[in-house]
PDB file of C-alpha atoms in Angstrom:
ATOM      1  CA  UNK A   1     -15.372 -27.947 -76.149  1.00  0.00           C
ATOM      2  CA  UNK A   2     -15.922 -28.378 -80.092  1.00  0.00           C
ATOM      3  CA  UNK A   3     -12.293 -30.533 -80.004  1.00  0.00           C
ATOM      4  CA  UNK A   4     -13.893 -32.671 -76.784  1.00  0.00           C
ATOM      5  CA  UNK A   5     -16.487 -33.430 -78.927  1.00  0.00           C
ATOM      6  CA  UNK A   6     -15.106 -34.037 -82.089  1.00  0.00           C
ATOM      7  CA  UNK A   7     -12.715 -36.362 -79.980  1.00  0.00           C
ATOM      8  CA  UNK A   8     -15.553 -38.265 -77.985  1.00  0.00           C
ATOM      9  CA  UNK A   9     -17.524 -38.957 -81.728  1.00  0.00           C
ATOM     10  CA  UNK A  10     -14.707 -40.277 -83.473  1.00  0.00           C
ATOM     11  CA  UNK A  11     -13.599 -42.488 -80.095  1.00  0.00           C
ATOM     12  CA  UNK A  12     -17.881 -43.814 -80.027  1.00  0.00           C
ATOM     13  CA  UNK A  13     -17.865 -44.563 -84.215  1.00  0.00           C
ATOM     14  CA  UNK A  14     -14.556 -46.860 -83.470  1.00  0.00           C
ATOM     15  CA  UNK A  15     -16.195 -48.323 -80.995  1.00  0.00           C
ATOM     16  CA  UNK A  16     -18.911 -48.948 -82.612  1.00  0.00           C
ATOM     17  CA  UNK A  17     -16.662 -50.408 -85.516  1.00  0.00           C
ATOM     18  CA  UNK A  18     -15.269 -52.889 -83.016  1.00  0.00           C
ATOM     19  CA  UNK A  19     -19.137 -53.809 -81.807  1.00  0.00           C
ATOM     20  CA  UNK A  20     -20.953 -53.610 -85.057  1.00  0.00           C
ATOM     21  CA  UNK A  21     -19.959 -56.954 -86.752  1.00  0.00           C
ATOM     22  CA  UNK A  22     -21.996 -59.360 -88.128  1.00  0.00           C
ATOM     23  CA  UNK A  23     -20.531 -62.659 -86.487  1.00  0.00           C
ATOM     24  CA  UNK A  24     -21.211 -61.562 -82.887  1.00  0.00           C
ATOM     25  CA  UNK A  25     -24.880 -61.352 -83.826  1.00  0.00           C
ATOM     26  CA  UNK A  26     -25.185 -64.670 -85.799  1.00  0.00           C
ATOM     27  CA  UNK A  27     -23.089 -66.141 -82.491  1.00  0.00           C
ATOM     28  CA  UNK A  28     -25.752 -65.186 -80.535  1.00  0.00           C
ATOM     29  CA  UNK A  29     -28.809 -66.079 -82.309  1.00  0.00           C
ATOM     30  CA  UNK A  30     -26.887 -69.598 -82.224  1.00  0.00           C
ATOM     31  CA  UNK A  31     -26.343 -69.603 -78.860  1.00  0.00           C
ATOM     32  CA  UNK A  32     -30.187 -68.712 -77.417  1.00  0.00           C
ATOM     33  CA  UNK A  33     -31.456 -71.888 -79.213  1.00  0.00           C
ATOM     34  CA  UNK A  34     -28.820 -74.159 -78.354  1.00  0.00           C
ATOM     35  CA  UNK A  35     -29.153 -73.571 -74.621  1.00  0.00           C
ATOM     36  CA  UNK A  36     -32.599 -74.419 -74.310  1.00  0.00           C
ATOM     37  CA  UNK A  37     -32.051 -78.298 -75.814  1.00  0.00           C
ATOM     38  CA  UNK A  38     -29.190 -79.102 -73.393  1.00  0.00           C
ATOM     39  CA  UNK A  39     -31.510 -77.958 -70.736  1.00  0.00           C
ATOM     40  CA  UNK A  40     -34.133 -79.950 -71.606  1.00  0.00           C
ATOM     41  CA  UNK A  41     -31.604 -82.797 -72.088  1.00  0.00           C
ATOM     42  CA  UNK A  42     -29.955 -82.459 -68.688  1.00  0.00           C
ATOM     43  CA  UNK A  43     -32.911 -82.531 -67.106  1.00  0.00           C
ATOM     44  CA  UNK A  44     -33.643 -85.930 -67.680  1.00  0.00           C
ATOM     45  CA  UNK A  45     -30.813 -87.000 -65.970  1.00  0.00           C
ATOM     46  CA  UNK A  46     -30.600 -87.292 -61.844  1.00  0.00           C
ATOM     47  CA  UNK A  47     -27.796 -85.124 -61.778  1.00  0.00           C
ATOM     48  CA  UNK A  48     -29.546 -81.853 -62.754  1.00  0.00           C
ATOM     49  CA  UNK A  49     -26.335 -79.594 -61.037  1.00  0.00           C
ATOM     50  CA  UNK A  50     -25.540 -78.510 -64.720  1.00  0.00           C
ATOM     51  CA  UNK A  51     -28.808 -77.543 -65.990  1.00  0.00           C
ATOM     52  CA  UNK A  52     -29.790 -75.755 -62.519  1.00  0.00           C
ATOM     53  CA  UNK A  53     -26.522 -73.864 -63.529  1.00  0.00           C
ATOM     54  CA  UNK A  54     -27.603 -73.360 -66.741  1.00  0.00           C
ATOM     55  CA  UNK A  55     -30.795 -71.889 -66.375  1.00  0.00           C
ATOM     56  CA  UNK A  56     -30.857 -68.969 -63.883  1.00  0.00           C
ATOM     57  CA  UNK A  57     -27.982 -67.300 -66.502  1.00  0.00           C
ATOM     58  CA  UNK A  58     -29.685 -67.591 -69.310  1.00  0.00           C
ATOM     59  CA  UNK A  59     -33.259 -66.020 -67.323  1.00  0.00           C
ATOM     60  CA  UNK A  60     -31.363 -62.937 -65.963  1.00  0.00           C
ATOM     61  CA  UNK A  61     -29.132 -62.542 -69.202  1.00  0.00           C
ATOM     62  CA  UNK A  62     -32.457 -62.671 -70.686  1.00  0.00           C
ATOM     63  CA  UNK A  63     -34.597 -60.452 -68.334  1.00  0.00           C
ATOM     64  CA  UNK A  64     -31.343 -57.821 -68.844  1.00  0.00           C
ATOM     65  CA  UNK A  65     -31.686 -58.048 -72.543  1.00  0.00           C
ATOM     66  CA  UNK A  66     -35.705 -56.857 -72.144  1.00  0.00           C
ATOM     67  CA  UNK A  67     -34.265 -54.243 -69.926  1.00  0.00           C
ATOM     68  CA  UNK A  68     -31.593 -53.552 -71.888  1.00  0.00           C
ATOM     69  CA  UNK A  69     -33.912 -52.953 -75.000  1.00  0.00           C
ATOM     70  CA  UNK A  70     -36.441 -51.272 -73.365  1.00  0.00           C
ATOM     71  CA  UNK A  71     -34.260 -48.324 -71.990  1.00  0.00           C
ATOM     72  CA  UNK A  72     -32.907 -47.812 -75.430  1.00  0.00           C
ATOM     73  CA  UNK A  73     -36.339 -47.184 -76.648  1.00  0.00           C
ATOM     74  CA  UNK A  74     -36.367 -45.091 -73.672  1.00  0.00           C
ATOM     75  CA  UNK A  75     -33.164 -43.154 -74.314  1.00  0.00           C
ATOM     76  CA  UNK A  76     -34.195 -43.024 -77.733  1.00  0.00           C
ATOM     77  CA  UNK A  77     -37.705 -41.661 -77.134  1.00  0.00           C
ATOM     78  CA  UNK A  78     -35.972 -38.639 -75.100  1.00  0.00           C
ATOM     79  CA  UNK A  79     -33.449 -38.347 -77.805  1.00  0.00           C
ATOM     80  CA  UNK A  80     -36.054 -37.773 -80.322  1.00  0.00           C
ATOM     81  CA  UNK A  81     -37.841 -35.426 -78.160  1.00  0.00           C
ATOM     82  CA  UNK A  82     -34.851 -32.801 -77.624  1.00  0.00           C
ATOM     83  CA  UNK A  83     -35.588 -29.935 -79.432  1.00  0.00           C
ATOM     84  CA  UNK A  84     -32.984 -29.328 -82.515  1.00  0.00           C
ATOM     85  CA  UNK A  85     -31.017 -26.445 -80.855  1.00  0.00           C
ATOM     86  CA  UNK A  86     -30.768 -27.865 -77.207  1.00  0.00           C
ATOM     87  CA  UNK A  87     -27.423 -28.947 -77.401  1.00  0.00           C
ATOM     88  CA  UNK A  88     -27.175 -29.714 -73.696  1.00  0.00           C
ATOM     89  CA  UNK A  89     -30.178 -31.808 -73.851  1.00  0.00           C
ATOM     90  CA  UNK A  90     -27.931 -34.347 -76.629  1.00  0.00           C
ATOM     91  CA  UNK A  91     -25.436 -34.341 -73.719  1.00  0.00           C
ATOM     92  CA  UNK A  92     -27.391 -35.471 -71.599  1.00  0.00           C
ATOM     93  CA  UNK A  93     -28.711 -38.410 -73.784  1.00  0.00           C
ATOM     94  CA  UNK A  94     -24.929 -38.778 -74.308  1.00  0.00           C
ATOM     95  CA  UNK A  95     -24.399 -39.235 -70.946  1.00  0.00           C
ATOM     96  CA  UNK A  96     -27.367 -41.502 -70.485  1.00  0.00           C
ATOM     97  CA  UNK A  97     -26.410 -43.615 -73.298  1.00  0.00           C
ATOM     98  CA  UNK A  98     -22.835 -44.032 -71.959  1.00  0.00           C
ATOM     99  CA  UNK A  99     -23.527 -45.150 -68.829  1.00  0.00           C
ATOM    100  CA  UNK A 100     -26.394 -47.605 -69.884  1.00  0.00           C
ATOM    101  CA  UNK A 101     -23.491 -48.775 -72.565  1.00  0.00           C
ATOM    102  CA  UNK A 102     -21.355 -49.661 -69.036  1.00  0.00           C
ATOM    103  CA  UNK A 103     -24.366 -51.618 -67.974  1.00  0.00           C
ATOM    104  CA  UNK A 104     -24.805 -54.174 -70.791  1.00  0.00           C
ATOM    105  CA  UNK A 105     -22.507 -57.132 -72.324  1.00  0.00           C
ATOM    106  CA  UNK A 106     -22.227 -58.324 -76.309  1.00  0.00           C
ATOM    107  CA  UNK A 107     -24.140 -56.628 -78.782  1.00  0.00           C
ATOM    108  CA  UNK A 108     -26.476 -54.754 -76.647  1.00  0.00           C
ATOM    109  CA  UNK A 109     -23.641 -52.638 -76.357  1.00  0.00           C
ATOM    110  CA  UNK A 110     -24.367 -51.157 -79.712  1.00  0.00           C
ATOM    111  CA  UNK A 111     -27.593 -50.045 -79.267  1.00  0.00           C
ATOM    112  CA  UNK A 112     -26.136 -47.609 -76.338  1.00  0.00           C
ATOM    113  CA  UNK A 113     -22.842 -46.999 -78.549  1.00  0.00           C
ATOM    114  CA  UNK A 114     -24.618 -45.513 -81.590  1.00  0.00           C
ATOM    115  CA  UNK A 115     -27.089 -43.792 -79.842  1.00  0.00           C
ATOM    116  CA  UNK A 116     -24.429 -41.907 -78.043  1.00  0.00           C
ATOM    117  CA  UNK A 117     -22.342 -41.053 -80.914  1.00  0.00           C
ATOM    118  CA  UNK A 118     -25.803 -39.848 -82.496  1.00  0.00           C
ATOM    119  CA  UNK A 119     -26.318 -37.980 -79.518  1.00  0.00           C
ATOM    120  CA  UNK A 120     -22.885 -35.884 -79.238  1.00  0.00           C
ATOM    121  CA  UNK A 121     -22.825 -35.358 -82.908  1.00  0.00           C
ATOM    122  CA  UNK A 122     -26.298 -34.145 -82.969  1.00  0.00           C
ATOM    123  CA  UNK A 123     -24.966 -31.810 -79.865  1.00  0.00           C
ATOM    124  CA  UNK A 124     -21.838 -30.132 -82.001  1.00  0.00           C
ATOM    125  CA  UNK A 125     -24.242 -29.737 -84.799  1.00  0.00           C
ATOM    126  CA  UNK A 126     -26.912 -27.771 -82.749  1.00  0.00           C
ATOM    127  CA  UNK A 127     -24.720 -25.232 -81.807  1.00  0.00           C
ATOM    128  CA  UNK A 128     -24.443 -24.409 -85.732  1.00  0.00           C
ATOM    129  CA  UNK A 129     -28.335 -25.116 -86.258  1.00  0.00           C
ATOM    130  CA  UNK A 130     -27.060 -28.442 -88.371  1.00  0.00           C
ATOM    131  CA  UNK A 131     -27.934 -32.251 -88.393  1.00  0.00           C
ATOM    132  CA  UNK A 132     -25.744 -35.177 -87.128  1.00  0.00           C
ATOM    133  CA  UNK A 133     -23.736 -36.795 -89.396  1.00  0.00           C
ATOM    134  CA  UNK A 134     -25.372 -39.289 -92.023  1.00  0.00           C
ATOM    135  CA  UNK A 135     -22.423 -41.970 -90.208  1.00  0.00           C
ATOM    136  CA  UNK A 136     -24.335 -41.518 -86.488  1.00  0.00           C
ATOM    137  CA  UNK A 137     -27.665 -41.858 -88.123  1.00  0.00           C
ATOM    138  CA  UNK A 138     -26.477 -45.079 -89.748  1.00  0.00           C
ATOM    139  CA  UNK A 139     -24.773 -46.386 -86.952  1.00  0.00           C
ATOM    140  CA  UNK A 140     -27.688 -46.495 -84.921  1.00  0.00           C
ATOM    141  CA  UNK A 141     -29.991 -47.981 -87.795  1.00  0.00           C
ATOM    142  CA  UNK A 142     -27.377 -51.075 -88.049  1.00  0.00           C
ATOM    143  CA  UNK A 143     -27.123 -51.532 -84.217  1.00  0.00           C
ATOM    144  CA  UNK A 144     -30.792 -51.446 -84.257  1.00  0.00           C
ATOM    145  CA  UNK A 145     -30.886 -53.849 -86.973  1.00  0.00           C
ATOM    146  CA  UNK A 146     -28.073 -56.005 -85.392  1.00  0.00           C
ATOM    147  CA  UNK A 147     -30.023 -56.652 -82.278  1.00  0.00           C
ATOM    148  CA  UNK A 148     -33.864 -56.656 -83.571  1.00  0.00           C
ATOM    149  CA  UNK A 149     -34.192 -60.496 -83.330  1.00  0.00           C
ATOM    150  CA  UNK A 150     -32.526 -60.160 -79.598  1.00  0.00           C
ATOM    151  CA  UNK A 151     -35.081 -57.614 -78.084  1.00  0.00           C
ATOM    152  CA  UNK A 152     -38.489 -59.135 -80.587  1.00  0.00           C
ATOM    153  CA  UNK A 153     -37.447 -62.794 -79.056  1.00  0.00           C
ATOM    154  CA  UNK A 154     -37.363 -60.768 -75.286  1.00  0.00           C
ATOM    155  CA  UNK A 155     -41.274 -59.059 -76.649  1.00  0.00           C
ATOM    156  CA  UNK A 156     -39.990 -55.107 -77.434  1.00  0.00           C
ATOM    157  CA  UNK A 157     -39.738 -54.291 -80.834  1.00  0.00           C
ATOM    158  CA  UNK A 158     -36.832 -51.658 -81.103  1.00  0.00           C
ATOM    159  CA  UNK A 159     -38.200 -47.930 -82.531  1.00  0.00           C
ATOM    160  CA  UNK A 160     -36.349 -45.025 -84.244  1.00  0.00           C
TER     161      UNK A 160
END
């Protein structure tokens, strides 16, 4: 179980290597503003086949951003909550985390990433009484950091 563990952490903190870059984020903050002009531009023309095919991604990738964020406060909330020596009640956060991870695209991914390598760590640590690794803890503070102009612009605020 301990080696399971061990394995799933260390498989979640390259992940979140691959995930956590800084590019990605800058990419997107890029992208959001730049959609919105060429909207507004193809709308003046008759043929408005582009912009109706621009607009109805950018409103559901944006309504699954707010959704996205606000189950991570969620997750987080209930990760917070488990008490110190419940080691199935990280797993299950784990678990939760994981398959909200499946459920988002880009850097949204990190928020779920971190928060389940926090989460298993924290598990193989409560069956010794200890604390997650200072690495989960700052994994989640950089994804958290990473996406807090994504989930502000969609009206949550990320919490830790």
């Amino acid at each position: 179980m301990t080696r399971f563990l061990a394995t799933a952490a260390v498989a979640a903190l390259a992940g979140l290597t691959a995930c956590s870059g800084s590019a990605p984020v800058q990419e997107d903050r890029v992208t959001a503003p730049v959609q919105p002009e060429p909207t507004a531009a193809q709308s003046a023309p008759s043929t408005g086949a582009g912009g109706g095919t621009a607009r109805p991604p950018s409103s559901s990738a944006s309504s699954g951003a707010k959704e996205a964020c606000l189950l991570f406060n969620s997750l987080f909330a209930g990760y917070a909550a488990v008490p110190s020596g419940d080691a199935e009640g990280y797993e299950d956060i784990y678990r939760r985390a994981v398959g909200a991870k499946d459920t988002v695209s880009g850097d949204l991914r990190g928020l779920f990433a971190s928060l389940s390598l926090l989460a298993i760590d924290h598990s193989a640590a409560a069956a010794s009484g200890g604390e997650p690794q200072q690495e989960s803890k700052d994994a989640v503070r950089d994804a958290v950091f990473a996406n807090a102009g994504t989930c502000t612009a969609e009206g949550v605020i990320l919490t830790l």
